[in-house]
Amino acid sequence: MRSFIEKMRKAGLVTDVKEAVSPDMEAPKMAAKTDKLLFFHNLGGHKAVMNLTANRASLALALGIDERAMVKTLADAQFNGKVVEDGTLTMPKPDLTKLPIMHHFPKDAGKYLTSAIVFSRWEGVENGSIHRMQVLDDHRVVARLVEGRHTHVMVKKAIAKGEKLPVAITIGTHPAVTFASCTRVPTGKELPYAAELMGGTLKVKKCSNGVLVPDAEIVLEGFITAELTDEGPFVDITGTYDPIRRQHIIEITGMHTKPDFIYHGILPGGDEHKMLMGAPYEPKIYKAVAGVTEVKDVLLTKGGCGYLHAVIQIRKSTQGDGKNAIMAAFAAHTSLKHVVVVDEDIDPANPHEVEYAIATRVSGDRDIMIIQGVRGSSLDPCQLEDGTNVKVGVDATMVLGREDEFRRATW
């Protein structure tokens, strides 16, 4: 992570905060006002960063990919990087009170780890994914484990055998590793994907419980247990409070920190959260749409929480391509709620141009698809009691054969 921060600094994308800042809502408020990387020199007595990859330029820099070609390049990923073991980590007794863990919003249940990657290992399979974790005391947290996702499945398998799931939690990891851990990849391929993104090879160290971890400022070793407790309320991607749920407790048995460590916090519902929620799905949507028409770009918009709204740019060859693209996108990312398909002359990243396409190229009775009773996002406040939602697709492309009537005048 430190090498990436220096790259950002050289690019003039870092704001240094020299004055003392409190982890109790003060730092989160500052992060909410900018998408620049904030480097806190004294956050509760420690160094810390927020907004590490809070915009597309910083994410592209982290991945070493041209921003304009990022989605297409990621869509071609092979998940075949080389993971090399490079020693073991010593784990002194844990004490979470020594970390500047933040309290983000007034009604949050307490302090939360938000950037932490949970690496787990079961039956020879490694997994890496981000889970929010509410701090219970100096050596226990409760993690939100989404039902059906890989970590949750592994926990259930371990509990069924009367065991705990071994995990290692990293904080302050290179953003390429974080991005890989946020991406739906083939089973056990998070670390190989991270290695691919970082040039082909990734060194990892083994914890005493057998879990492999990449370089990080802080590593917490422990086990996910069968014990449940209340987790939440907590602000999630929509900026609204997620409800209280019964979730699994993680017992922390060891804590390794670098000397003068740099803590990393992600603002819930903030720009970095949106980037890490949405950008990993863009290549998946790109590949799905490429199966039905010629796709040029995909963007999950900031206004759509980086997760619920997609704009897809295509080159039409038949009049039905726009609607086919909509259906492919919904199938690829089931949490999508609204999709707008545009032509090549419309910039998906420019909301004014997208609105222009809707204003001048959409006939409501012909170009709007409404799909009822389908699975949506559990984070959407509009979700119905049975877990279903309504999806809307908008074909904002020009009518084939009548392009001259729709094209904008140029000089």
Tab-separated table of C-alpha atoms in Angstrom:
chain	number	residue	atom	x	y	z
A	1	MET	CA	0.000	0.000	0.000
A	2	ARG	CA	2.843	2.398	0.773
A	3	SER	CA	4.233	2.164	-2.768
A	4	PHE	CA	0.798	3.031	-4.160
A	5	ILE	CA	0.469	6.023	-1.832
A	6	GLU	CA	3.803	7.312	-3.140
A	7	LYS	CA	2.567	6.930	-6.735
A	8	MET	CA	-0.509	8.938	-5.808
A	9	ARG	CA	1.648	11.554	-4.112
A	10	LYS	CA	3.846	11.953	-7.203
A	11	ALA	CA	0.698	12.360	-9.297
A	12	GLY	CA	-0.471	15.180	-6.984
A	13	LEU	CA	-3.459	13.155	-5.787
A	14	VAL	CA	-2.749	13.168	-2.030
A	15	THR	CA	-3.973	15.660	0.549
A	16	ASP	CA	-1.882	15.611	3.724
A	17	VAL	CA	-3.762	16.280	6.944
A	18	LYS	CA	-1.144	17.327	9.486
A	19	GLU	CA	-3.406	18.360	12.365
A	20	ALA	CA	-4.729	15.831	14.879
A	21	VAL	CA	-8.050	14.279	13.755
A	22	SER	CA	-10.453	12.113	15.742
A	23	PRO	CA	-11.550	8.671	14.474
A	24	ASP	CA	-14.952	9.433	15.994
A	25	MET	CA	-16.812	10.787	12.935
A	26	GLU	CA	-14.358	13.665	12.291
A	27	ALA	CA	-12.207	11.783	9.755
A	28	PRO	CA	-15.261	10.245	8.010
A	29	LYS	CA	-16.788	13.723	7.607
A	30	MET	CA	-13.582	14.937	5.956
A	31	ALA	CA	-13.502	11.962	3.584
A	32	ALA	CA	-17.102	12.623	2.549
A	33	LYS	CA	-16.145	16.053	1.164
A	34	THR	CA	-13.556	14.901	-1.395
A	35	ASP	CA	-12.506	11.977	-3.574
A	36	LYS	CA	-8.803	12.750	-3.120
A	37	LEU	CA	-6.655	10.453	-1.016
A	38	LEU	CA	-6.483	11.809	2.529
A	39	PHE	CA	-3.304	11.002	4.440
A	40	PHE	CA	-3.825	11.585	8.152
A	41	HIS	CA	-0.567	12.055	10.021
A	42	ASN	CA	-2.316	11.898	13.388
A	43	LEU	CA	-5.568	9.967	13.475
A	44	GLY	CA	-5.988	9.026	17.094
A	45	GLY	CA	-2.205	9.023	17.408
A	46	HIS	CA	-1.539	6.966	14.257
A	47	LYS	CA	-1.062	7.419	10.517
A	48	ALA	CA	-4.068	6.555	8.370
A	49	VAL	CA	-5.520	6.913	4.882
A	50	MET	CA	-9.024	7.251	3.473
A	51	ASN	CA	-10.218	7.531	-0.155
A	52	LEU	CA	-7.376	5.303	-1.311
A	53	THR	CA	-9.157	4.542	-4.620
A	54	ALA	CA	-12.159	6.847	-4.529
A	55	ASN	CA	-12.262	7.641	-8.258
A	56	ARG	CA	-11.554	5.901	-11.545
A	57	ALA	CA	-8.207	7.647	-12.055
A	58	SER	CA	-6.809	6.360	-8.763
A	59	LEU	CA	-8.180	2.848	-9.357
A	60	ALA	CA	-6.624	2.771	-12.826
A	61	LEU	CA	-3.296	3.878	-11.326
A	62	ALA	CA	-3.543	1.127	-8.700
A	63	LEU	CA	-4.203	-1.521	-11.344
A	64	GLY	CA	-1.652	-0.172	-13.805
A	65	ILE	CA	-4.292	0.096	-16.547
A	66	ASP	CA	-5.217	3.014	-18.812
A	67	GLU	CA	-8.426	4.451	-17.383
A	68	ARG	CA	-10.150	4.514	-20.785
A	69	ALA	CA	-9.407	0.828	-21.393
A	70	MET	CA	-9.909	-0.399	-17.831
A	71	VAL	CA	-13.205	-2.275	-18.221
A	72	LYS	CA	-12.242	-4.025	-21.473
A	73	THR	CA	-8.811	-4.967	-20.090
A	74	LEU	CA	-10.278	-6.398	-16.879
A	75	ALA	CA	-12.856	-8.340	-18.891
A	76	ASP	CA	-9.964	-10.300	-20.416
A	77	ALA	CA	-8.550	-11.402	-17.027
A	78	GLN	CA	-7.357	-15.022	-16.784
A	79	PHE	CA	-7.067	-15.287	-12.958
A	80	ASN	CA	-3.753	-17.042	-13.459
A	81	GLY	CA	-1.183	-15.048	-11.476
A	82	LYS	CA	1.454	-16.852	-9.433
A	83	VAL	CA	1.173	-16.860	-5.627
A	84	VAL	CA	4.498	-17.468	-3.888
A	85	GLU	CA	4.866	-18.295	-0.201
A	86	ASP	CA	7.502	-16.119	1.436
A	87	GLY	CA	7.813	-17.090	5.097
A	88	THR	CA	5.563	-16.887	8.123
A	89	LEU	CA	4.187	-14.150	10.350
A	90	THR	CA	4.638	-13.930	14.097
A	91	MET	CA	1.469	-13.034	15.941
A	92	PRO	CA	1.675	-11.216	19.276
A	93	LYS	CA	-1.380	-11.004	21.507
A	94	PRO	CA	-4.154	-8.936	19.871
A	95	ASP	CA	-5.361	-5.587	21.144
A	96	LEU	CA	-7.800	-3.834	18.828
A	97	THR	CA	-7.790	-0.744	21.061
A	98	LYS	CA	-4.348	0.063	19.630
A	99	LEU	CA	-5.870	0.677	16.168
A	100	PRO	CA	-7.614	3.961	15.176
A	101	ILE	CA	-10.835	2.164	14.245
A	102	MET	CA	-13.517	4.657	13.272
A	103	HIS	CA	-17.061	5.397	14.343
A	104	HIS	CA	-18.555	6.685	11.073
A	105	PHE	CA	-22.155	7.844	11.617
A	106	PRO	CA	-24.186	8.811	14.709
A	107	LYS	CA	-26.537	5.795	14.706
A	108	ASP	CA	-23.904	3.166	13.891
A	109	ALA	CA	-23.736	0.369	16.449
A	110	GLY	CA	-20.133	1.291	17.226
A	111	LYS	CA	-16.651	1.215	15.723
A	112	TYR	CA	-16.246	-0.702	12.470
A	113	LEU	CA	-13.453	-2.162	10.377
A	114	THR	CA	-14.437	-1.264	6.803
A	115	SER	CA	-11.404	-1.917	4.585
A	116	ALA	CA	-10.430	-5.252	6.094
A	117	ILE	CA	-10.059	-8.249	3.779
A	118	VAL	CA	-11.002	-11.568	5.348
A	119	PHE	CA	-8.805	-14.355	3.992
A	120	SER	CA	-10.081	-17.810	4.889
A	121	ARG	CA	-9.048	-21.379	4.213
A	122	TRP	CA	-11.119	-24.560	4.246
A	123	GLU	CA	-10.443	-27.947	2.678
A	124	GLY	CA	-7.500	-26.540	0.752
A	125	VAL	CA	-9.458	-23.652	-0.801
A	126	GLU	CA	-8.410	-20.052	-0.166
A	127	ASN	CA	-10.918	-17.203	-0.246
A	128	GLY	CA	-10.598	-13.455	0.106
A	129	SER	CA	-13.444	-10.972	0.536
A	130	ILE	CA	-14.258	-7.730	2.329
A	131	HIS	CA	-16.697	-7.840	5.233
A	132	ARG	CA	-17.644	-5.018	7.548
A	133	MET	CA	-16.802	-5.879	11.144
A	134	GLN	CA	-18.201	-4.303	14.283
A	135	VAL	CA	-15.733	-4.212	17.152
A	136	LEU	CA	-17.024	-5.923	20.299
A	137	ASP	CA	-13.942	-5.666	22.531
A	138	ASP	CA	-10.143	-5.827	22.308
A	139	HIS	CA	-10.107	-9.272	20.632
A	140	ARG	CA	-13.552	-9.911	19.113
A	141	VAL	CA	-15.533	-8.548	16.185
A	142	VAL	CA	-18.848	-9.510	14.594
A	143	ALA	CA	-18.826	-9.718	10.801
A	144	ARG	CA	-21.626	-9.223	8.300
A	145	LEU	CA	-21.431	-12.390	6.185
A	146	VAL	CA	-23.846	-12.230	3.263
A	147	GLU	CA	-25.783	-15.470	3.007
A	148	GLY	CA	-24.704	-17.663	0.129
A	149	ARG	CA	-21.403	-15.878	-0.479
A	150	HIS	CA	-18.216	-17.925	-0.266
A	151	THR	CA	-17.152	-16.962	3.267
A	152	HIS	CA	-20.615	-17.769	4.605
A	153	VAL	CA	-20.597	-21.138	2.800
A	154	MET	CA	-17.162	-21.982	4.247
A	155	VAL	CA	-18.288	-21.048	7.761
A	156	LYS	CA	-21.307	-23.326	7.492
A	157	LYS	CA	-19.096	-26.217	6.338
A	158	ALA	CA	-16.701	-25.701	9.245
A	159	ILE	CA	-19.498	-25.469	11.812
A	160	ALA	CA	-21.122	-28.604	10.411
A	161	LYS	CA	-17.915	-30.447	11.331
A	162	GLY	CA	-17.841	-28.879	14.780
A	163	GLU	CA	-14.932	-26.616	13.909
A	164	LYS	CA	-14.180	-22.907	13.580
A	165	LEU	CA	-13.176	-21.353	10.246
A	166	PRO	CA	-9.555	-20.113	10.287
A	167	VAL	CA	-9.156	-16.575	8.959
A	168	ALA	CA	-6.575	-13.834	8.652
A	169	ILE	CA	-7.747	-10.241	8.282
A	170	THR	CA	-5.598	-7.663	6.502
A	171	ILE	CA	-5.868	-3.887	6.836
A	172	GLY	CA	-3.746	-1.590	4.694
A	173	THR	CA	-3.374	-3.877	1.687
A	174	HIS	CA	-2.370	-2.853	-1.839
A	175	PRO	CA	-5.571	-1.695	-3.608
A	176	ALA	CA	-5.092	-4.238	-6.415
A	177	VAL	CA	-5.464	-6.988	-3.800
A	178	THR	CA	-8.500	-5.223	-2.361
A	179	PHE	CA	-10.027	-4.956	-5.848
A	180	ALA	CA	-9.428	-8.662	-6.487
A	181	SER	CA	-11.102	-9.508	-3.177
A	182	CYS	CA	-14.168	-7.486	-4.211
A	183	THR	CA	-14.470	-9.297	-7.544
A	184	ARG	CA	-16.566	-12.401	-8.231
A	185	VAL	CA	-13.869	-14.777	-9.437
A	186	PRO	CA	-13.695	-18.579	-9.875
A	187	THR	CA	-13.506	-20.369	-6.517
A	188	GLY	CA	-10.229	-19.763	-4.740
A	189	LYS	CA	-8.860	-17.380	-7.374
A	190	GLU	CA	-8.762	-14.086	-5.444
A	191	LEU	CA	-5.021	-14.276	-4.710
A	192	PRO	CA	-4.077	-15.471	-8.236
A	193	TYR	CA	-6.206	-12.633	-9.648
A	194	ALA	CA	-4.449	-10.144	-7.371
A	195	ALA	CA	-1.128	-11.550	-8.563
A	196	GLU	CA	-2.220	-11.085	-12.175
A	197	LEU	CA	-3.221	-7.473	-11.511
A	198	MET	CA	0.122	-6.776	-9.830
A	199	GLY	CA	2.246	-7.975	-12.704
A	200	GLY	CA	2.028	-11.748	-12.479
A	201	THR	CA	3.411	-12.659	-9.049
A	202	LEU	CA	2.264	-12.016	-5.485
A	203	LYS	CA	4.256	-12.908	-2.382
A	204	VAL	CA	2.273	-14.125	0.612
A	205	LYS	CA	3.074	-15.156	4.154
A	206	LYS	CA	1.516	-17.976	6.148
A	207	CYS	CA	-0.185	-17.377	9.475
A	208	SER	CA	-0.018	-19.957	12.263
A	209	ASN	CA	-3.561	-21.125	11.429
A	210	GLY	CA	-2.501	-21.917	7.850
A	211	VAL	CA	-4.135	-18.930	6.134
A	212	LEU	CA	-2.077	-17.087	3.497
A	213	VAL	CA	-1.973	-13.279	3.443
A	214	PRO	CA	-0.363	-10.682	1.158
A	215	ASP	CA	1.679	-7.753	2.421
A	216	ALA	CA	-0.392	-5.536	4.727
A	217	GLU	CA	0.084	-2.866	7.363
A	218	ILE	CA	-1.962	-4.880	9.880
A	219	VAL	CA	-2.804	-8.592	10.008
A	220	LEU	CA	-5.300	-10.062	12.469
A	221	GLU	CA	-5.352	-13.829	12.874
A	222	GLY	CA	-8.288	-15.735	14.251
A	223	PHE	CA	-11.352	-17.921	13.721
A	224	ILE	CA	-14.973	-17.376	12.724
A	225	THR	CA	-17.081	-19.136	15.343
A	226	ALA	CA	-20.593	-20.557	15.511
A	227	GLU	CA	-21.487	-17.939	18.124
A	228	LEU	CA	-23.914	-15.263	16.931
A	229	THR	CA	-24.630	-11.774	18.192
A	230	ASP	CA	-26.373	-8.613	16.970
A	231	GLU	CA	-24.571	-6.673	14.220
A	232	GLY	CA	-25.675	-3.175	13.209
A	233	PRO	CA	-27.247	-0.827	12.530
A	234	PHE	CA	-24.627	0.377	10.070
A	235	VAL	CA	-24.630	2.610	6.997
A	236	ASP	CA	-24.159	0.681	3.748
A	237	ILE	CA	-23.744	1.534	0.056
A	238	THR	CA	-27.027	3.473	-0.314
A	239	GLY	CA	-26.137	5.811	2.551
A	240	THR	CA	-29.026	4.420	4.585
A	241	TYR	CA	-28.814	2.319	7.738
A	242	ASP	CA	-28.710	-1.434	7.228
A	243	PRO	CA	-30.828	-3.310	9.824
A	244	ILE	CA	-29.632	-5.295	12.831
A	245	ARG	CA	-28.917	-8.962	12.086
A	246	ARG	CA	-27.607	-11.955	14.020
A	247	GLN	CA	-24.099	-12.541	12.682
A	248	HIS	CA	-21.016	-14.641	13.445
A	249	ILE	CA	-18.368	-13.578	15.955
A	250	ILE	CA	-14.696	-13.671	14.965
A	251	GLU	CA	-12.216	-14.387	17.743
A	252	ILE	CA	-8.906	-12.613	17.118
A	253	THR	CA	-5.999	-14.691	18.437
A	254	GLY	CA	-3.048	-12.668	17.118
A	255	MET	CA	-2.189	-9.234	15.706
A	256	HIS	CA	0.805	-8.333	13.548
A	257	THR	CA	1.503	-4.699	12.688
A	258	LYS	CA	4.268	-2.972	10.786
A	259	PRO	CA	6.324	-0.452	12.753
A	260	ASP	CA	4.594	2.922	12.399
A	261	PHE	CA	1.701	1.226	10.561
A	262	ILE	CA	-0.707	3.110	8.286
A	263	TYR	CA	-4.369	2.310	8.965
A	264	HIS	CA	-6.848	2.279	6.053
A	265	GLY	CA	-10.497	3.160	6.515
A	266	ILE	CA	-13.267	3.189	3.892
A	267	LEU	CA	-16.161	5.598	4.356
A	268	PRO	CA	-19.431	3.592	4.242
A	269	GLY	CA	-21.476	4.826	1.296
A	270	GLY	CA	-18.576	7.047	0.233
A	271	ASP	CA	-16.808	7.267	-3.111
A	272	GLU	CA	-14.255	4.533	-2.383
A	273	HIS	CA	-16.984	2.187	-1.174
A	274	LYS	CA	-18.950	2.841	-4.382
A	275	MET	CA	-15.871	2.304	-6.547
A	276	LEU	CA	-15.045	-1.033	-4.928
A	277	MET	CA	-18.661	-2.197	-5.010
A	278	GLY	CA	-19.285	-1.335	-8.660
A	279	ALA	CA	-16.065	-1.401	-10.676
A	280	PRO	CA	-15.484	-5.157	-10.162
A	281	TYR	CA	-18.886	-5.852	-11.769
A	282	GLU	CA	-18.278	-3.723	-14.867
A	283	PRO	CA	-16.052	-6.326	-16.626
A	284	LYS	CA	-18.614	-9.038	-15.839
A	285	ILE	CA	-21.403	-6.964	-17.417
A	286	TYR	CA	-19.105	-6.105	-20.339
A	287	LYS	CA	-18.508	-9.798	-21.104
A	288	ALA	CA	-22.206	-10.636	-20.831
A	289	VAL	CA	-23.274	-7.820	-23.156
A	290	ALA	CA	-20.485	-8.721	-25.587
A	291	GLY	CA	-22.305	-12.025	-26.047
A	292	VAL	CA	-25.345	-10.294	-27.552
A	293	THR	CA	-23.996	-7.160	-29.278
A	294	GLU	CA	-20.853	-5.073	-29.748
A	295	VAL	CA	-20.185	-3.404	-26.412
A	296	LYS	CA	-17.895	-0.389	-26.114
A	297	ASP	CA	-17.993	0.492	-22.404
A	298	VAL	CA	-19.810	-0.129	-19.120
A	299	LEU	CA	-20.130	2.191	-16.148
A	300	LEU	CA	-21.807	1.732	-12.774
A	301	THR	CA	-22.622	5.304	-11.836
A	302	LYS	CA	-21.785	7.166	-8.666
A	303	GLY	CA	-25.347	8.507	-8.462
A	304	GLY	CA	-26.595	4.921	-8.554
A	305	CYS	CA	-24.509	4.127	-5.457
A	306	GLY	CA	-21.845	2.622	-7.691
A	307	TYR	CA	-23.936	-0.540	-7.689
A	308	LEU	CA	-27.601	-0.156	-8.717
A	309	HIS	CA	-27.383	1.860	-11.977
A	310	ALA	CA	-25.474	0.930	-15.141
A	311	VAL	CA	-24.875	2.852	-18.346
A	312	ILE	CA	-23.848	0.628	-21.253
A	313	GLN	CA	-22.392	1.971	-24.478
A	314	ILE	CA	-22.910	-0.216	-27.556
A	315	ARG	CA	-22.611	-0.184	-31.339
A	316	LYS	CA	-25.919	-1.431	-32.703
A	317	SER	CA	-26.182	-3.786	-35.647
A	318	THR	CA	-29.865	-4.695	-35.221
A	319	GLN	CA	-32.740	-2.724	-33.755
A	320	GLY	CA	-33.155	-5.138	-30.811
A	321	ASP	CA	-29.569	-4.887	-29.602
A	322	GLY	CA	-30.368	-2.318	-26.931
A	323	LYS	CA	-32.939	-4.526	-25.229
A	324	ASN	CA	-30.718	-7.587	-25.509
A	325	ALA	CA	-27.946	-5.615	-23.816
A	326	ILE	CA	-30.331	-4.697	-20.991
A	327	MET	CA	-31.315	-8.309	-20.366
A	328	ALA	CA	-27.689	-9.483	-20.469
A	329	ALA	CA	-26.697	-6.830	-17.927
A	330	PHE	CA	-29.455	-7.796	-15.492
A	331	ALA	CA	-28.424	-11.455	-15.761
A	332	ALA	CA	-24.745	-10.630	-15.144
A	333	HIS	CA	-25.313	-8.419	-12.094
A	334	THR	CA	-28.525	-9.385	-10.327
A	335	SER	CA	-28.380	-6.401	-7.960
A	336	LEU	CA	-28.756	-3.973	-10.870
A	337	LYS	CA	-31.956	-1.955	-10.672
A	338	HIS	CA	-31.875	0.426	-13.636
A	339	VAL	CA	-29.923	0.130	-16.919
A	340	VAL	CA	-29.551	2.721	-19.659
A	341	VAL	CA	-28.090	1.712	-23.034
A	342	VAL	CA	-26.553	4.462	-25.190
A	343	ASP	CA	-24.816	4.879	-28.544
A	344	GLU	CA	-21.111	5.488	-29.160
A	345	ASP	CA	-21.539	9.268	-29.334
A	346	ILE	CA	-22.760	9.380	-25.719
A	347	ASP	CA	-20.167	9.387	-22.911
A	348	PRO	CA	-21.400	6.975	-20.198
A	349	ALA	CA	-19.422	8.904	-17.565
A	350	ASN	CA	-21.199	12.179	-18.374
A	351	PRO	CA	-24.647	12.223	-16.721
A	352	HIS	CA	-25.702	15.229	-18.825
A	353	GLU	CA	-25.075	13.295	-22.032
A	354	VAL	CA	-26.875	10.231	-20.709
A	355	GLU	CA	-29.857	12.386	-19.776
A	356	TYR	CA	-29.721	13.954	-23.247
A	357	ALA	CA	-29.913	10.491	-24.820
A	358	ILE	CA	-32.935	9.650	-22.669
A	359	ALA	CA	-34.563	12.972	-23.550
A	360	THR	CA	-34.114	12.754	-27.332
A	361	ARG	CA	-33.872	9.023	-28.165
A	362	VAL	CA	-36.417	7.340	-25.891
A	363	SER	CA	-40.075	6.713	-26.631
A	364	GLY	CA	-41.569	5.428	-23.393
A	365	ASP	CA	-43.977	2.918	-24.926
A	366	ARG	CA	-41.268	1.403	-27.126
A	367	ASP	CA	-37.938	1.793	-25.349
A	368	ILE	CA	-38.607	1.170	-21.642
A	369	MET	CA	-38.635	-2.346	-20.212
A	370	ILE	CA	-40.215	-2.967	-16.803
A	371	ILE	CA	-39.537	-6.322	-15.159
A	372	GLN	CA	-41.471	-7.151	-11.992
A	373	GLY	CA	-40.975	-9.804	-9.330
A	374	VAL	CA	-37.252	-10.347	-9.814
A	375	ARG	CA	-34.345	-10.595	-7.416
A	376	GLY	CA	-32.674	-7.285	-6.649
A	377	SER	CA	-30.258	-5.953	-4.076
A	378	SER	CA	-30.877	-6.594	-0.390
A	379	LEU	CA	-29.385	-3.126	0.182
A	380	ASP	CA	-32.138	-1.368	-1.796
A	381	PRO	CA	-34.710	0.274	0.531
A	382	CYS	CA	-37.361	-0.350	-2.173
A	383	GLN	CA	-37.000	-4.130	-1.855
A	384	LEU	CA	-40.344	-5.827	-1.258
A	385	GLU	CA	-41.054	-8.067	1.727
A	386	ASP	CA	-40.554	-11.226	-0.338
A	387	GLY	CA	-37.075	-10.040	-1.392
A	388	THR	CA	-38.051	-9.146	-4.959
A	389	ASN	CA	-37.888	-5.822	-6.743
A	390	VAL	CA	-38.739	-4.076	-10.008
A	391	LYS	CA	-36.061	-3.507	-12.646
A	392	VAL	CA	-36.204	-0.924	-15.424
A	393	GLY	CA	-34.199	-0.935	-18.644
A	394	VAL	CA	-34.045	2.093	-20.944
A	395	ASP	CA	-32.938	1.734	-24.569
A	396	ALA	CA	-31.645	5.241	-25.257
A	397	THR	CA	-30.105	4.405	-28.629
A	398	MET	CA	-30.940	5.861	-32.030
A	399	VAL	CA	-33.395	4.021	-34.276
A	400	LEU	CA	-31.450	2.149	-36.935
A	401	GLY	CA	-31.946	3.640	-40.384
A	402	ARG	CA	-32.949	7.011	-38.921
A	403	GLU	CA	-29.629	8.044	-37.384
A	404	ASP	CA	-29.480	11.347	-39.272
A	405	GLU	CA	-32.606	12.484	-37.421
A	406	PHE	CA	-30.948	11.922	-34.025
A	407	ARG	CA	-27.314	12.903	-34.496
A	408	ARG	CA	-26.206	16.170	-32.907
A	409	ALA	CA	-24.777	18.919	-35.070
A	410	THR	CA	-20.979	19.280	-34.895
A	411	TRP	CA	-18.392	21.671	-36.276
